[in-house]
Short mmCIF file of C-alpha atoms in Angstrom, two decimals:
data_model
loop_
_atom_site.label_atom_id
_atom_site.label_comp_id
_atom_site.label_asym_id
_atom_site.label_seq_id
_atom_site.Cartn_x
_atom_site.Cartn_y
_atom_site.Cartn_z
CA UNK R 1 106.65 110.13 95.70
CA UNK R 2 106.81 114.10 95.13
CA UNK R 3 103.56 114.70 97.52
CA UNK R 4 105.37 112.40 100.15
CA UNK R 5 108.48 114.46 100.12
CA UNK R 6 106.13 117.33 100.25
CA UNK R 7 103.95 116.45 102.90
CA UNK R 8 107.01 115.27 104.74
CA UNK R 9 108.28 118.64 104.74
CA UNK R 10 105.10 120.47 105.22
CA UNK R 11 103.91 118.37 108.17
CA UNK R 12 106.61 117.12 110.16
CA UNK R 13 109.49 119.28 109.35
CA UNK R 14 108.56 123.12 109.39
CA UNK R 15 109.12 124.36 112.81
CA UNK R 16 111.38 121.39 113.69
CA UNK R 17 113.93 120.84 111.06
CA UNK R 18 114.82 123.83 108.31
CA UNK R 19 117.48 121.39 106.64
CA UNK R 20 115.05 118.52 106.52
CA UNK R 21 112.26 121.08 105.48
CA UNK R 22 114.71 122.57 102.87
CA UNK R 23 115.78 119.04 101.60
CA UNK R 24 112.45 117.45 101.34
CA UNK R 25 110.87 120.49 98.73
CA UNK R 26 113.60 120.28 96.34
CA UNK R 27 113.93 116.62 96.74
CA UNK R 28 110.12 116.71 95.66
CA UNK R 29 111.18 118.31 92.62
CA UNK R 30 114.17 116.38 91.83
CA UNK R 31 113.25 112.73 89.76
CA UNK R 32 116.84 111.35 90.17
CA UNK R 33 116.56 111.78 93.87
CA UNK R 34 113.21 110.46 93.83
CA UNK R 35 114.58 107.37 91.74
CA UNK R 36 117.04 107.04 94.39
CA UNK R 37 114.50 107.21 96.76
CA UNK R 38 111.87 104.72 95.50
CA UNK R 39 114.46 101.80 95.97
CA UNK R 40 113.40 102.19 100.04
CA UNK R 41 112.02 98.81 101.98
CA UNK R 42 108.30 98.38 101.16
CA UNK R 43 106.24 99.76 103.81
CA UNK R 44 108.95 102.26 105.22
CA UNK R 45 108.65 106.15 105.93
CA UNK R 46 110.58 107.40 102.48
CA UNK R 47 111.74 110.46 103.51
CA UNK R 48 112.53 109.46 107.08
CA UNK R 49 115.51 106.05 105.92
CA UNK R 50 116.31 108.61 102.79
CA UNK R 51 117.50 111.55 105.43
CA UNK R 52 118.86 109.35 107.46
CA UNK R 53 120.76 106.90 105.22
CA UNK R 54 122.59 110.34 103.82
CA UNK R 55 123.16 111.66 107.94
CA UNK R 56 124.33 107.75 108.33
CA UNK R 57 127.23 108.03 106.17
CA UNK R 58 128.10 111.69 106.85
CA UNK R 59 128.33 110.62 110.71
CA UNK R 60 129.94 107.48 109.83
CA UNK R 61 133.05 109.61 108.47
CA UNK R 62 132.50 110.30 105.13
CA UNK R 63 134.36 113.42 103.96
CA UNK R 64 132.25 116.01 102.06
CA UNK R 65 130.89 119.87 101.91
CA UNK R 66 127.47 118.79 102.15
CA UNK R 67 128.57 118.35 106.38
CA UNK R 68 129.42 121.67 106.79
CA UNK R 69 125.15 122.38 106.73
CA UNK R 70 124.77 119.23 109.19
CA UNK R 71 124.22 120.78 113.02
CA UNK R 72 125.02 117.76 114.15
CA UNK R 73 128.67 117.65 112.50
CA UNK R 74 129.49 121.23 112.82
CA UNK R 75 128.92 124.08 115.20
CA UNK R 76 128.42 126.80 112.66
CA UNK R 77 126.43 125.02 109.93
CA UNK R 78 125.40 126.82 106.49
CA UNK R 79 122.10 127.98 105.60
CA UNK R 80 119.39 125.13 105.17
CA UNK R 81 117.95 126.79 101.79
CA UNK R 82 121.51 126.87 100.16
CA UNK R 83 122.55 122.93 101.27
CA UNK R 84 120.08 121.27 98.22
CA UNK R 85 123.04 121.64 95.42
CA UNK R 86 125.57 120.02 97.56
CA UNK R 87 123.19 117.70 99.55
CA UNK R 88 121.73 116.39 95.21
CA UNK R 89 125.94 115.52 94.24
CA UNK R 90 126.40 113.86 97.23
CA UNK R 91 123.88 111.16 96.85
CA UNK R 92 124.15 110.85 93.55
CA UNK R 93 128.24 110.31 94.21
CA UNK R 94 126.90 107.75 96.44
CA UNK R 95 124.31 106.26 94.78
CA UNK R 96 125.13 102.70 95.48
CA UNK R 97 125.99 103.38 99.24
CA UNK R 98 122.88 104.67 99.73
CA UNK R 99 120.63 102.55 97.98
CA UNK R 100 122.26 99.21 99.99
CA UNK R 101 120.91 101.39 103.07
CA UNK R 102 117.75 102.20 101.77
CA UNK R 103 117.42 98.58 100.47
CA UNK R 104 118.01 96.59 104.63
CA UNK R 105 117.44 99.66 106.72
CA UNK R 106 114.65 100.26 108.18
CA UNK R 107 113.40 103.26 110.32
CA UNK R 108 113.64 102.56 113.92
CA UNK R 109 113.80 105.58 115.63
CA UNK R 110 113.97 105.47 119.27
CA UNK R 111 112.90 108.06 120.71
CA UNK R 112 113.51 108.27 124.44
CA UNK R 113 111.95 111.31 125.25
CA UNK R 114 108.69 109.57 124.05
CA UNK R 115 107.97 108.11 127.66
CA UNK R 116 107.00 111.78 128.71
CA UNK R 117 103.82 110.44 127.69
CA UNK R 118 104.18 106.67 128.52
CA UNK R 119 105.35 107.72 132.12
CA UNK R 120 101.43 108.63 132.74
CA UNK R 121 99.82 106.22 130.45
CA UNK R 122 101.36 103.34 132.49
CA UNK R 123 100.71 105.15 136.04
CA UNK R 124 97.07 105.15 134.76
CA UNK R 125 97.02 101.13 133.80
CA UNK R 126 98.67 100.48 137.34
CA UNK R 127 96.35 102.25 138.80
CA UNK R 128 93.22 100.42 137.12
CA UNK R 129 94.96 97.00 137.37
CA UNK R 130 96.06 97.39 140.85
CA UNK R 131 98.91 95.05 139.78
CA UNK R 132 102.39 95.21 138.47
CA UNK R 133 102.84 95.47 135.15
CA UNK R 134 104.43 93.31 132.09
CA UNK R 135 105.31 95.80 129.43
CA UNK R 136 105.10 94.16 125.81
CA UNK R 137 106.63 96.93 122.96
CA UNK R 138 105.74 96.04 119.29
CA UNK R 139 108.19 97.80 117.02
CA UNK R 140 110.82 98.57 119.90
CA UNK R 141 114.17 98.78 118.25
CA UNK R 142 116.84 99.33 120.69
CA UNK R 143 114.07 98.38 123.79
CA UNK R 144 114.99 102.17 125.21
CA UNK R 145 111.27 103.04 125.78
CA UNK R 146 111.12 99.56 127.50
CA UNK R 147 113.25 101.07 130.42
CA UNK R 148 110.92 104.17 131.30
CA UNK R 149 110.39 103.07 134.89
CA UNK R 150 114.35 103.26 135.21
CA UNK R 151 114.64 107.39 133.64
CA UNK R 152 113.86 110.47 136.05
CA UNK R 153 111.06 112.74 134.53
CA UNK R 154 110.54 116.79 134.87
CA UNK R 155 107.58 118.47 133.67
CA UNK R 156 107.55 121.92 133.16
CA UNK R 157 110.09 122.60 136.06
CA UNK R 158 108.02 121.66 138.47
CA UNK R 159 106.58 118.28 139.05
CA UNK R 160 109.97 116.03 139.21
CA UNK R 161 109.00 111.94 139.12
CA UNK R 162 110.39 108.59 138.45
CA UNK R 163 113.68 106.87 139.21
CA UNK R 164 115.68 109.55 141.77
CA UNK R 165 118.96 108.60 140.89
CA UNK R 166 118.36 108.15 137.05
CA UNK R 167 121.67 109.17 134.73
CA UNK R 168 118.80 109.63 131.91
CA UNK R 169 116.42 112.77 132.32
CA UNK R 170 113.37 113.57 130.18
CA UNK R 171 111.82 117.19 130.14
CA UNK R 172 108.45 117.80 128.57
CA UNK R 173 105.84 120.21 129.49
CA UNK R 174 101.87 119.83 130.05
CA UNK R 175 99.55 121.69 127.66
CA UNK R 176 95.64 122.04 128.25
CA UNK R 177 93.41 122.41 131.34
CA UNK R 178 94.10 118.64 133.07
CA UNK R 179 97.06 116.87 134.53
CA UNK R 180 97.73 113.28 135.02
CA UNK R 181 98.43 111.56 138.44
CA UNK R 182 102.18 111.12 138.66
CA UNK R 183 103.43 109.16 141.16
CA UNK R 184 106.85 110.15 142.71
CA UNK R 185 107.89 106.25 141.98
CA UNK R 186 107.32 104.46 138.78
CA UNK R 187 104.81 101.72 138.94
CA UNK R 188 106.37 98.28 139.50
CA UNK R 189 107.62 96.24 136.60
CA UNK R 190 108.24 92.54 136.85
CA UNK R 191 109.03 92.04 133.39
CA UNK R 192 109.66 93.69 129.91
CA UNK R 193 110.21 92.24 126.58
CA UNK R 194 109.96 94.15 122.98
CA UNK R 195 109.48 92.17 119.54
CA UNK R 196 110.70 93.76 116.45
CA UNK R 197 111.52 92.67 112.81
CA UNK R 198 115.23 93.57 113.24
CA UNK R 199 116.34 94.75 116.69
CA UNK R 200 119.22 97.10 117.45
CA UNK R 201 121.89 95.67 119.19
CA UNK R 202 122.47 98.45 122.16
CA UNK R 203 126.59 96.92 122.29
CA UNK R 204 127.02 97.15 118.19
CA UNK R 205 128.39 100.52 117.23
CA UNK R 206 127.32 100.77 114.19
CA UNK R 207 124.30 99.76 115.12
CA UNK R 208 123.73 102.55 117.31
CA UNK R 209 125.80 104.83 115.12
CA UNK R 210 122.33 104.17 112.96
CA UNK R 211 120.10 105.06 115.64
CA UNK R 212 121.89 108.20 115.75
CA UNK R 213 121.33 108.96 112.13
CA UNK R 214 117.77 108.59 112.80
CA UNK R 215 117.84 111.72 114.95
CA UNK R 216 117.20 114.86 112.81
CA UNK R 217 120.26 117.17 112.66
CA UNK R 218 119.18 120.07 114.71
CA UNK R 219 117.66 117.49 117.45
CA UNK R 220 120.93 117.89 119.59
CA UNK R 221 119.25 117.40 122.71
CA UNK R 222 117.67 114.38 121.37
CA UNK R 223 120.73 113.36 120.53
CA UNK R 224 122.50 113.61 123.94
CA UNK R 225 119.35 111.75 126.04
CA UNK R 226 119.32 108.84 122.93
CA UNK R 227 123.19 108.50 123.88
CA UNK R 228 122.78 108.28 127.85
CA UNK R 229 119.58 106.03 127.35
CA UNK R 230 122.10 103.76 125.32
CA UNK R 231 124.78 104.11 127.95
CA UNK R 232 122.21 102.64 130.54
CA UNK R 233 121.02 99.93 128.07
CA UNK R 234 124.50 98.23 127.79
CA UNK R 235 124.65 97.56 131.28
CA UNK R 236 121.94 95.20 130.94
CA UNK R 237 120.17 95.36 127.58
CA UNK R 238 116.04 94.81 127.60
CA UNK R 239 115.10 91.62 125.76
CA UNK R 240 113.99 91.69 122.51
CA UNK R 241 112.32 89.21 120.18
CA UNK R 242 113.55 89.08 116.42
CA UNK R 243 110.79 88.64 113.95
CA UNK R 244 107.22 89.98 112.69
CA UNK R 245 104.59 90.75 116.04
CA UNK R 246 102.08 88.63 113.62
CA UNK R 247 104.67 85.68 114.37
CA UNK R 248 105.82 86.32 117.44
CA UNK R 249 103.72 87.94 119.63
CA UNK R 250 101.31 84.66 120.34
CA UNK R 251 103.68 83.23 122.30
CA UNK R 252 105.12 86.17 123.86
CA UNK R 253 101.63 87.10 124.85
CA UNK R 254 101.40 83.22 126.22
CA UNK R 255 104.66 83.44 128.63
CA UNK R 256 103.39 86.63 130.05
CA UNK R 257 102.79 86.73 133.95
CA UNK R 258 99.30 86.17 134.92
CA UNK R 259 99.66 87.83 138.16
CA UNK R 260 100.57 91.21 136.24
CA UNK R 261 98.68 93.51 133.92
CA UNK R 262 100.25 92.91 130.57
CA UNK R 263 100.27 96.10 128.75
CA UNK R 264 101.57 95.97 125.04
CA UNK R 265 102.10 99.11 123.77
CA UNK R 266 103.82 101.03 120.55
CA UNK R 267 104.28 104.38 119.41
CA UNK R 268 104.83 105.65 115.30
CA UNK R 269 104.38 102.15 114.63
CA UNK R 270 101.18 101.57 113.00
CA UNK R 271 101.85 103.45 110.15
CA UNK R 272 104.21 100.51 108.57
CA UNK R 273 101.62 97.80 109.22
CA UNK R 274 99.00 97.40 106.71
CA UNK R 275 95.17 97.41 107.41
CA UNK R 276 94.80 94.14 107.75
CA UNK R 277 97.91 93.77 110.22
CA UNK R 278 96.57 96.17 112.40
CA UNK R 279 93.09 94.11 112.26
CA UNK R 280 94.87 90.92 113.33
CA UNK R 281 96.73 92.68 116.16
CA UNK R 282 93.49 93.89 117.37
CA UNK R 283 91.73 90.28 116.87
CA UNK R 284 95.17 88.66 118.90
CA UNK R 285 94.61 91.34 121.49
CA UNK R 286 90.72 90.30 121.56
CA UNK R 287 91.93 86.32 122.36
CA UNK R 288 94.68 87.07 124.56
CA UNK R 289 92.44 88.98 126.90
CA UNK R 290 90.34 86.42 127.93
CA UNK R 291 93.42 85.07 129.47
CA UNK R 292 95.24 87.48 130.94
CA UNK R 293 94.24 90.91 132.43
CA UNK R 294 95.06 93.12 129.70
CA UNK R 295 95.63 96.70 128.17
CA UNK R 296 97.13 98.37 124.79
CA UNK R 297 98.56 101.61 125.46
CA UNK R 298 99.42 103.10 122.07
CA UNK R 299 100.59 106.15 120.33
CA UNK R 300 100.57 106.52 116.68
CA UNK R 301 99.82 109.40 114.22
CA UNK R 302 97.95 108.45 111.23
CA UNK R 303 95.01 110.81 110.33
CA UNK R 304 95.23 113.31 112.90
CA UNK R 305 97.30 116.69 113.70
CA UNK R 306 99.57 115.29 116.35
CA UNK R 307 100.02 112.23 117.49
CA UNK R 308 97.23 110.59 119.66
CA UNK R 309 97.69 108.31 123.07
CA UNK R 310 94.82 106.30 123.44
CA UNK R 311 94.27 103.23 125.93
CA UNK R 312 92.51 99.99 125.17
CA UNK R 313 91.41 97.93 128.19
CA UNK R 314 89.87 94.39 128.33
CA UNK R 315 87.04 94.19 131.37
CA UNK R 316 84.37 92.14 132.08
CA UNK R 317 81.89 94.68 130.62
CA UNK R 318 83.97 93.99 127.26
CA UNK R 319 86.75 96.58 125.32
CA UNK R 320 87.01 100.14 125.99
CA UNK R 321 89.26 102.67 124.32
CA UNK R 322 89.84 105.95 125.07
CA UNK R 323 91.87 108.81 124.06
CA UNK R 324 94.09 110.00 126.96
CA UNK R 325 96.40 113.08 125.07
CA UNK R 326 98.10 114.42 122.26
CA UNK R 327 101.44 115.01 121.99
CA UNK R 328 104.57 116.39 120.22
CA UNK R 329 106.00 113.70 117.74
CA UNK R 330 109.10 113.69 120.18
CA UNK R 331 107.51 114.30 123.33
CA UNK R 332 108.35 117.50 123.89
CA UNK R 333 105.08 118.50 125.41
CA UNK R 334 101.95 116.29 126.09
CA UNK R 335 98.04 117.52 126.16
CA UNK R 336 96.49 115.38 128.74
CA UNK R 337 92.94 115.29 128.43
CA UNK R 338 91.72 112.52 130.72
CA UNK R 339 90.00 114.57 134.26
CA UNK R 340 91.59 112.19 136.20
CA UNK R 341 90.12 113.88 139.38
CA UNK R 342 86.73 113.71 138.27
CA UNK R 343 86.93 110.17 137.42
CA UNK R 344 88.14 109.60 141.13
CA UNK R 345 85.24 111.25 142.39
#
């Protein structure tokens, strides 16, 4: 439990969150935090429901110091290396609270900005298909990254794309020596549906109010696109399918459109399935495809430095995957690394 606070800290944190960075260490060192800690849903990101179940209750209302180092509550917050003493009596004041979150949470982090690099992906599988396209998300929470044909994208200032009128706007920037083919109009969707083990309800409050907590503190801007993605969502909420993707996604998989190219995709997912989940997804995947044109467009981060988008497709000739980029965890920049152009030629 220590080395997962650590590595926590060390390898997602520094550079993006001091507080979180600050918090994690001496949480590493701390054994009635860590007891606190260990009472998290099996298979979910520790450190990840621990940070947020505290930032759940501070947002929520609750009344203490430890806020006043929160830049999400205040506008001047404290130093992150001096909020441990205050940030240790707070949860242990509120053991119980926090342990009943830790205990039916579960980390399901939205992240809109996320379909910087599923914006390109998908061009690619329409593209390839020459069809319309059924999107399938495993793991998709609130649906949000379901709607990314309906946002407006801008890369690096320059290259504009997707929905024109769109009241939800994602920035990201390219790295690396190739681009992807964006076209001004996102491909064509004729139907969307996400499965998860315990969707977010875009129209519960509190609900959302948990999304929210999910958000690292100094992720402001995350913060404001997660709240105009919601504000789009409640107009007409994406469908979503309650229950394991073991379970359910069979006969998702068998309603799908044959005249479309289904493409199931999830991102930070993978890493709470176990080994021989992920096997059986991949063995559904193999069955499914010799119904329906099929693709898997996924983005996880397992073994690697950054995160890794890689598409599977189902041909004739048999299964193919290949990596198209790496990215920021939040999509704050992508590496593309698929020469598109020489593939056309």
């Amino acid at each position: 439990m220590a080395a997962t606070f650590r590595r926590f800290a060390e390898r997602e944190c520094r550079g993006s969150s001091p507080l979180y960075e600050a918090l994690a260490l001496a949480t590493a060192g701390d054994p009635d935090l860590r007891s606190i800690a260990k009472t998290t849903l099996a298979g979910q990101p520790v450190p990840n429901l621990f940070f947020a179940a505290v930032h759940y209750l501070l947002l929520a209302g609750t009344n203490d110091r430890l806020a006043e180092f929160y830049p999400s509550l205040t506008a001047q917050p404290g130093y992150p290396e001096e909020a441990f003493p205050s940030f240790r009596a707070f949860c242990l004041d509120r053991r119980q609270a926090i342990e009943r979150i830790l205990g039916t949470r579960r980390v399901q982090t939205n992240e809109v900005a996320r379909c910087a690099y599923l914006y390109p992906a998908f061009a690619l599988v329409a593209e390839l298909s020459r069809r319309p396209l059924a999107v399938i998300e495993l793991g998709a929470s609130a649906g949000l990254n379901l709607m990314w044909d309906q946002y407006r994208y801008d890369y690096d200032g320059a290259t504009s794309c997707g929905e024109r009128d769109a009241t939800v706007l994602i920035r990201s920037t390219f790295r690396g020596h190739h681009r992807p083919r964006l076209p001004p109009r996102a491909p064509v969707v004729v139907d969307r549906v996400g499965v998860d083990l315990d969707p977010i309800d875009v129209r519960n409050d509190d609900q959302v109010l948990w999304l929210r907590a999910l958000v690292w503190p100094e992720h402001r801007q995350r913060a404001t696109l997660l709240a105009s993605a919601v504000t789009l969502a409640r107009r007409s909420p994406p469908r979503i399918v309650r229950g394991d993707a073991s379970a359910c996604l069979p006969d998702v998989l068998r309603e799908a459109r044959r005249d479309a190219a289904v493409c199931v995709t999830h991102t930070h997912t993978l890493n709470q399935v176990t080994d021989e989940g992920r096997a059986a997804l991949s063995a559904l995947l193999d069955e499914s495809s010799r119904e329906l044109l099929l693709y898997r467009v996924s983005a996880e981060w397992l073994t690697t430095a950054y995160p890794v988008v890689e598409l599977t497709s189902w041909t004739g000739a048999g299964v193919t995957t290949r990596r198209l980029a790496v990215c920021d965890p939040h999509g704050a920049w992508v590496e593309w690394l698929v020469d598109q152009a020489r593939d056309a030629g």
